[in-house]
Coordinates of C-alpha atoms and ligand atoms in Angstrom, one line a residue:
X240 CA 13.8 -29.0 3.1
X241 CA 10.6 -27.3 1.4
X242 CA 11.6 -24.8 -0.3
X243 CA 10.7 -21.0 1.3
X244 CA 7.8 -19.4 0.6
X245 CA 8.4 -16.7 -1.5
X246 CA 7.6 -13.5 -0.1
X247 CA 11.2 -14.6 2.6
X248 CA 12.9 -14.7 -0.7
X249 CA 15.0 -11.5 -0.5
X250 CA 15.3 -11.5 3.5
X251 CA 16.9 -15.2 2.8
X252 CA 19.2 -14.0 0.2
X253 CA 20.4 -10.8 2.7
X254 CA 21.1 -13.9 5.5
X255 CA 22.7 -16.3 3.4
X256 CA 25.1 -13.2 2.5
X257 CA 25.5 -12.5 5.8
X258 CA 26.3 -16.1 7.2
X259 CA 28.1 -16.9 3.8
X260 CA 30.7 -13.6 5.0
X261 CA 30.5 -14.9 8.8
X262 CA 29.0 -11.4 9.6
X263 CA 25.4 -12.4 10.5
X264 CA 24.9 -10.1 13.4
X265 CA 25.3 -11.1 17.7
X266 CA 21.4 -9.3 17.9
X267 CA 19.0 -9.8 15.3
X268 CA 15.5 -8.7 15.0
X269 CA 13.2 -9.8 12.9
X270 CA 9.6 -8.4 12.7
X271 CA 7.1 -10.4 10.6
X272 CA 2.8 -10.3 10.6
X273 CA 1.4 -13.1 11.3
X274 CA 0.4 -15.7 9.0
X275 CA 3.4 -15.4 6.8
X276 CA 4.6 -19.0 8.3
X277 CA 7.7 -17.2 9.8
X278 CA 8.5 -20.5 11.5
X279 CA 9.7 -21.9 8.3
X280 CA 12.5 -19.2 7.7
X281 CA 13.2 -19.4 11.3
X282 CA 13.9 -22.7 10.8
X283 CA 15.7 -22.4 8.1
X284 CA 17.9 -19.8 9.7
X285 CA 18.5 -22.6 12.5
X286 CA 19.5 -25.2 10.2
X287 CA 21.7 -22.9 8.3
X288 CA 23.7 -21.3 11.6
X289 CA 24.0 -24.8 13.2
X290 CA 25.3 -27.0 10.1
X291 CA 29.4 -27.5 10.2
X292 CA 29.2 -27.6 6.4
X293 CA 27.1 -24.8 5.4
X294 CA 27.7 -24.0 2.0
X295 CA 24.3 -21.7 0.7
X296 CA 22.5 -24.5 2.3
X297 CA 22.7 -26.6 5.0
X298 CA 24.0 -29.7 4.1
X299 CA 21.6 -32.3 6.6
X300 CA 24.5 -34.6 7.2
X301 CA 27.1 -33.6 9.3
X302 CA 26.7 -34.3 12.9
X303 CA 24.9 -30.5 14.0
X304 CA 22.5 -31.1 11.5
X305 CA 21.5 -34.1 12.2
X306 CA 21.3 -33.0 16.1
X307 CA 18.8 -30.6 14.8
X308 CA 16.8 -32.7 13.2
X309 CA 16.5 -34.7 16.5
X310 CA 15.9 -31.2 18.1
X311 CA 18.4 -31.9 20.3
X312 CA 21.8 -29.9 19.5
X313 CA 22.8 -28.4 22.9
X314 CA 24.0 -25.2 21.0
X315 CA 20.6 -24.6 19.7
X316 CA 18.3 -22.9 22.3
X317 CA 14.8 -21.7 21.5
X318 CA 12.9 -19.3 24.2
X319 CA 9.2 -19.8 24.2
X320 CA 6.5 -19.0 27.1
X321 CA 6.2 -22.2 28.9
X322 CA 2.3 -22.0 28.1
X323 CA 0.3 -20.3 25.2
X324 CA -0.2 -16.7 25.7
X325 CA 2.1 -16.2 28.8
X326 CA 4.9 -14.6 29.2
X327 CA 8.7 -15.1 28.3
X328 CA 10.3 -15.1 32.4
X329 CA 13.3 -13.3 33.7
X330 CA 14.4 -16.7 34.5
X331 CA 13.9 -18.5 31.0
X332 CA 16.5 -15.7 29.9
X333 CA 18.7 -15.5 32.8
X334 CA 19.1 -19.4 31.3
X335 CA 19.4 -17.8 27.7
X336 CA 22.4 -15.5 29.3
X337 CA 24.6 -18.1 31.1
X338 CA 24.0 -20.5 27.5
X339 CA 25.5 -17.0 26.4
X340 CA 28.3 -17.0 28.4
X341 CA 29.3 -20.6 28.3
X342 CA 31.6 -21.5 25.0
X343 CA 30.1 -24.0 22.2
X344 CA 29.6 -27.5 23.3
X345 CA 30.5 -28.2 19.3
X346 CA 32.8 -25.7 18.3
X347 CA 30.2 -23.8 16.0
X348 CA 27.9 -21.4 16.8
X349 CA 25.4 -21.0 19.4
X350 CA 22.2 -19.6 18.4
X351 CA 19.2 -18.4 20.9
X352 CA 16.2 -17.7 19.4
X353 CA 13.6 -16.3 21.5
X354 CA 9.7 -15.8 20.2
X355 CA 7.5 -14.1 20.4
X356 CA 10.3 -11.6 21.4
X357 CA 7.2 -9.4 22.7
X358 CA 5.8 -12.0 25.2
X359 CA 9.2 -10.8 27.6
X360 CA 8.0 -9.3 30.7
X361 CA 9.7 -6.2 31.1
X362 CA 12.3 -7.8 33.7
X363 CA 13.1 -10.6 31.2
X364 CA 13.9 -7.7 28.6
X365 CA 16.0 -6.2 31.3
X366 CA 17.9 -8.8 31.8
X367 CA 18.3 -9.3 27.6
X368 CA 19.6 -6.1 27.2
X369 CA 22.8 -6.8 29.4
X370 CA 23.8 -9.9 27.3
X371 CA 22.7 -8.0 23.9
X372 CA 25.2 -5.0 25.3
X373 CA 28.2 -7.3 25.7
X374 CA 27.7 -9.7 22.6
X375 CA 30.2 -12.8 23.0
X376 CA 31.9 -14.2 20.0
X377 CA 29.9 -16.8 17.9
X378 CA 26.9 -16.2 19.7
X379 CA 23.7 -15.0 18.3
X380 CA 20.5 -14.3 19.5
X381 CA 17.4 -13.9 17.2
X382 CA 14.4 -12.2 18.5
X383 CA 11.0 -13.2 15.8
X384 CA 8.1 -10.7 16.8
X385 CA 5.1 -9.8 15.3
X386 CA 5.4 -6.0 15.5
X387 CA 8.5 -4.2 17.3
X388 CA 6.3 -1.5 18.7
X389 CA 5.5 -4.2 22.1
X390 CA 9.5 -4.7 22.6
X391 CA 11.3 -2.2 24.5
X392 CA 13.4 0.5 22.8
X393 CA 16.6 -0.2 24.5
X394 CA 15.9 -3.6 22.7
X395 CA 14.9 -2.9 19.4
X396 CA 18.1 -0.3 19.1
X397 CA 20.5 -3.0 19.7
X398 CA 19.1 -5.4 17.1
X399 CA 19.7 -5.1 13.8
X400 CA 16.2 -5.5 12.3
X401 CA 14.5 -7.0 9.2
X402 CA 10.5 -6.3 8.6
X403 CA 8.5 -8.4 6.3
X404 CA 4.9 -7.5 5.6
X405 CA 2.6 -9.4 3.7
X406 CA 3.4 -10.2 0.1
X407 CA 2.2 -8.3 -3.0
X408 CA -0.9 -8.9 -4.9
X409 CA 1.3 -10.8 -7.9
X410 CA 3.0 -12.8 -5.2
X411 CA 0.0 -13.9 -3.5
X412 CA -2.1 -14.7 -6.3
X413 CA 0.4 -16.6 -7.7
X414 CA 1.3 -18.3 -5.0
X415 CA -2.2 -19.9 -4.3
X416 CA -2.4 -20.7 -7.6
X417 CA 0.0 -22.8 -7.1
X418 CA -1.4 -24.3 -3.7
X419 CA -4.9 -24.9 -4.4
X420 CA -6.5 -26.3 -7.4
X421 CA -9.7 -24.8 -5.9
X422 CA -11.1 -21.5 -7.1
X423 CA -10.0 -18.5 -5.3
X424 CA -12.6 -16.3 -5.3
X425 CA -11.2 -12.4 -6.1
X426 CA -12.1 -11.2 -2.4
X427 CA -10.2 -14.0 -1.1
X428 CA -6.9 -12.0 -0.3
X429 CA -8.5 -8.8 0.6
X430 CA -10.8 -10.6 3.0
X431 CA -8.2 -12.3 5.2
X432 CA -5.8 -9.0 4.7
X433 CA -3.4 -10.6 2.2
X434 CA -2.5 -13.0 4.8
X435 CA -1.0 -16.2 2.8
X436 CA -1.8 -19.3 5.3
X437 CA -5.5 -17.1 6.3
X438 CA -6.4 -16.9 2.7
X439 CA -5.0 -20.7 1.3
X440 CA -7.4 -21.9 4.8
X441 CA -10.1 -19.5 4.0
X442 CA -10.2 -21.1 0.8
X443 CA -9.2 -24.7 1.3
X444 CA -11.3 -25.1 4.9
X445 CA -14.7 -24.2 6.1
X446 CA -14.1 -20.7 6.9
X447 CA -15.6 -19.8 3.4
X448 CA -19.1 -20.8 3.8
X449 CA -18.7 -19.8 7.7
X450 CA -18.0 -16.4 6.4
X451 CA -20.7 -16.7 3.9
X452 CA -23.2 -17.4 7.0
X453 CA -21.9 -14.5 9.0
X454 CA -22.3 -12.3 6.4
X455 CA -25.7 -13.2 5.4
X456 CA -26.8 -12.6 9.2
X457 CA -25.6 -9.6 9.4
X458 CA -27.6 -8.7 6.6
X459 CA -30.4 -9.7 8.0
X460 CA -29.7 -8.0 11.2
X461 CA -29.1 -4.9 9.5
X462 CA -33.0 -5.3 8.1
X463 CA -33.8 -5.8 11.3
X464 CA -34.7 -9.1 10.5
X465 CA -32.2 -11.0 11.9
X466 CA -31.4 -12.8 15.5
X467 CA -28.3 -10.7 17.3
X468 CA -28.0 -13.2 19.7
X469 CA -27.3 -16.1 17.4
X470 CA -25.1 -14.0 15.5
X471 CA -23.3 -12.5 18.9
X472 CA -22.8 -16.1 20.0
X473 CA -21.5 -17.1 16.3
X474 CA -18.7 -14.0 16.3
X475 CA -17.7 -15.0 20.1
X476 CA -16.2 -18.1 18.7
X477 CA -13.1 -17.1 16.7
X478 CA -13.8 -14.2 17.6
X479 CA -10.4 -12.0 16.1
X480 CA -10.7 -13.5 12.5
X481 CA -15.3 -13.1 12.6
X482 CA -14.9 -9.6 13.4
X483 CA -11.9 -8.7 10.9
X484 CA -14.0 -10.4 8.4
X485 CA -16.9 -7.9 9.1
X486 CA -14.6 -5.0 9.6
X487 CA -13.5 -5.4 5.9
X488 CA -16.9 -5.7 4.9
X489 CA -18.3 -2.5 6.7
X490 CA -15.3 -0.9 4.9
X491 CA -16.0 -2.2 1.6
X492 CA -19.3 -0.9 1.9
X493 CA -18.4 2.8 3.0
X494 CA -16.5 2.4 -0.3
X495 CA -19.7 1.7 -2.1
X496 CA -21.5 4.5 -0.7
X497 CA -18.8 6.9 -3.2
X498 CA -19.6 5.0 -5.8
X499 CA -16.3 2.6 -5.7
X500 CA -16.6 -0.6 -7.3
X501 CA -13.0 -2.3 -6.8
X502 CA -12.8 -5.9 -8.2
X503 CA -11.3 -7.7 -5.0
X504 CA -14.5 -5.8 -2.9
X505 CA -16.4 -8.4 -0.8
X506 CA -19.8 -9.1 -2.7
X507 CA -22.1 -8.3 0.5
X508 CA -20.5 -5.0 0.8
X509 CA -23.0 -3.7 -2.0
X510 CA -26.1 -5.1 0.0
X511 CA -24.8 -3.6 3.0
X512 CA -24.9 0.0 1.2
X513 CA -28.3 0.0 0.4
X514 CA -29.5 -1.2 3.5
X515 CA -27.2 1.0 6.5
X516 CA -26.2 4.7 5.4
X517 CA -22.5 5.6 5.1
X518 CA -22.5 7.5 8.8
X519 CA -23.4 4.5 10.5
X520 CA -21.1 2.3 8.8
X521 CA -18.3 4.7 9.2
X522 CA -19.3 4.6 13.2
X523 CA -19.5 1.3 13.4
X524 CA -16.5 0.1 12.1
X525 CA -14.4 2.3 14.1
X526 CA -16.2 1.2 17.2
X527 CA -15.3 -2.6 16.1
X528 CA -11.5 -1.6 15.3
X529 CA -12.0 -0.3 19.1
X530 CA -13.5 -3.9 19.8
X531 CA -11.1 -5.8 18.4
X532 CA -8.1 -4.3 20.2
X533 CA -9.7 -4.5 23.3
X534 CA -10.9 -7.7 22.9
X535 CA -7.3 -8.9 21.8
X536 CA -5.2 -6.6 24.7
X537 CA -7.4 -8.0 27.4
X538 CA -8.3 -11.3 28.5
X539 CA -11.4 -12.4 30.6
X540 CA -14.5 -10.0 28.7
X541 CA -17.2 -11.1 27.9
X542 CA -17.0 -11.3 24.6
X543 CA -20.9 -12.1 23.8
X544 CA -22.0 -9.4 25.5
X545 CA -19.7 -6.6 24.1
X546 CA -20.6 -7.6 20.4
X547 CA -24.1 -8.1 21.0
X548 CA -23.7 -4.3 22.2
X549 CA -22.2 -3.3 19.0
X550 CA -24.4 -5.4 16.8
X551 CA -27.4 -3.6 18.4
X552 CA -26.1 -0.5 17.7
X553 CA -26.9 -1.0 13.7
X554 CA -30.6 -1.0 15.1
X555 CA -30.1 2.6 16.6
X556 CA -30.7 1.3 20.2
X557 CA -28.1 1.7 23.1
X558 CA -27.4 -1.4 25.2
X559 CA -25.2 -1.4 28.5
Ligands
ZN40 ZN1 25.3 -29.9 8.1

């Protein structure tokens, strides 16, 4: 097994406590941003729950755990949406109730884990919360979400929870040390909002110099030199991760109009000082934190046109 990353550390420790004392609880939440690589403690978890020997770890031997590793123990169920982006059904956890209901094909736990606990429809979560209400013995269900604000209240109250944010500063910057033998530029972090597996790709990939290309367009544009379209066209692929890129750099720039020079500050933000005043970069960045939550809650815009929209806006002129 690899060992965890380290910012699951002390969550691991609290669980292996827990399943050491046999008191893991019947409804557990657990609430982790993403890019933290949350599948590997999930699976963890899994492997731990399901082994006949657990002892701190699971041992990989006995009979469950080699069912897991074949992904086939019957006691193990995990509740996806059948496609990308869709929802969790009422009926994929009507399934999840009667697994509930039924007594261990192996004598050991059965363990449901359903994620992203916030792609339920409300009518799946309905039909949760009865099964959460009357727990049976030696069943747990683990709900993994990215944020509990999208899962219903009656939900989240009968889970006992456990957040993890993104790691600290030391943490991180240790930990791609150890990762990379490339150099990690001091924006790196920052840039991809401490994010482990967005900055080690940032850094290890081609998203580096594709930032670098964004960047320098938009400081073109910004000199009213530059080509919108191309640059609209270039944001609409990717589109969440190009426009949080540009939202910390608008940011960063703000910053530089009072005079703040922070070490981890993107080097474009500086440019971008001199060239757009501190009112329009304040304006614009909260019109793209606007953008990029309406661009992420609904499907089918068109995305080219909305940020060419807001990238003409740096020139003063109104489009739409
Ligand atoms: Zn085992």
């Amino acid at each position: 097994m690899s060992p965890l990353y380290p910012w699951f550390a002390p969550l691991w420790q609290q669980w292996q406590a827990h399943l050491e004392q046999d008191r893991f609880p019947n409804a557990a939440l657990l609430v982790a941003k993403a890019g933290l690589g949350v599948d590997q403690l999930v699976s963890q978890f899994s492997q731990a729950v399901m082994c006949s020997n657990y002892a701190a770890e699971p041992c990989g031997f006995c009979h469950s755990c080699q069912l897991m590793a074949s992904s086939n123990h019957p006691d193990f169920h995990r509740v996806v949406p059948e496609k990308e982006g869709k929802a969790i059904t009422v009926d994929q956890i009507r399934q999840c109730n009667r697994v509930a209901q039924e007594s261990s094909q192996l004598a050991g736990y059965r363990l449901i884990v359903i994620e992203p606990a916030e792609a339920m429809n409300e009518s799946a979560a309905n039909a949760l919360l009865k099964t959460l209400e009357t727990p049976s013995a030696k069943c747990l269900f683990l709900l993994v979400a990215t944020s509990a604000s999208q899962l219903l209240p009656t939900i989240t109250s009968r889970c006992q929870q456990w957040h993890v944010g993104e790691p600290d500063s030391v943490v991180l910057t240790q930990w791609l040390a150890e990762q990379t033998e490339l150099p990690v530029p001091a924006y790196a972090e920052h840039l991809n909002g401490h994010s482990p597996l967005q900055t080690l790709r940032f850094i290890e990939g081609k998203e580096q110099s594709r930032y670098q290309a964004i960047e320098q367009q938009l400081l073109a544009v910004t000199r009213q030199q530059g080509d919108v379209v191309k640059l609209a066209k270039e944001l609409a692929t990717e589109t969440e991760q190009s426009l949080s890129w540009l939202w910390y750099l608008l940011t960063d720039a703000q910053k530089c109009h009072f005079g703040l020079a922070l070490p981890t500050a993107i080097p474009g933000a500086s440019v971008l000082a001199q060239q757009v005043s501190y009112d329009l970069l304040y304006t614009q960045s909260e019109a793209l934190r606007e953008l990029i939550e309406q661009l992420t809650t609904h499907s089918g815009l068109n995305r080219e046109l909305l940020i060419l929209d807001w990238l003409i806006k740096f020139n003063g002129e109104v489009c739409l």
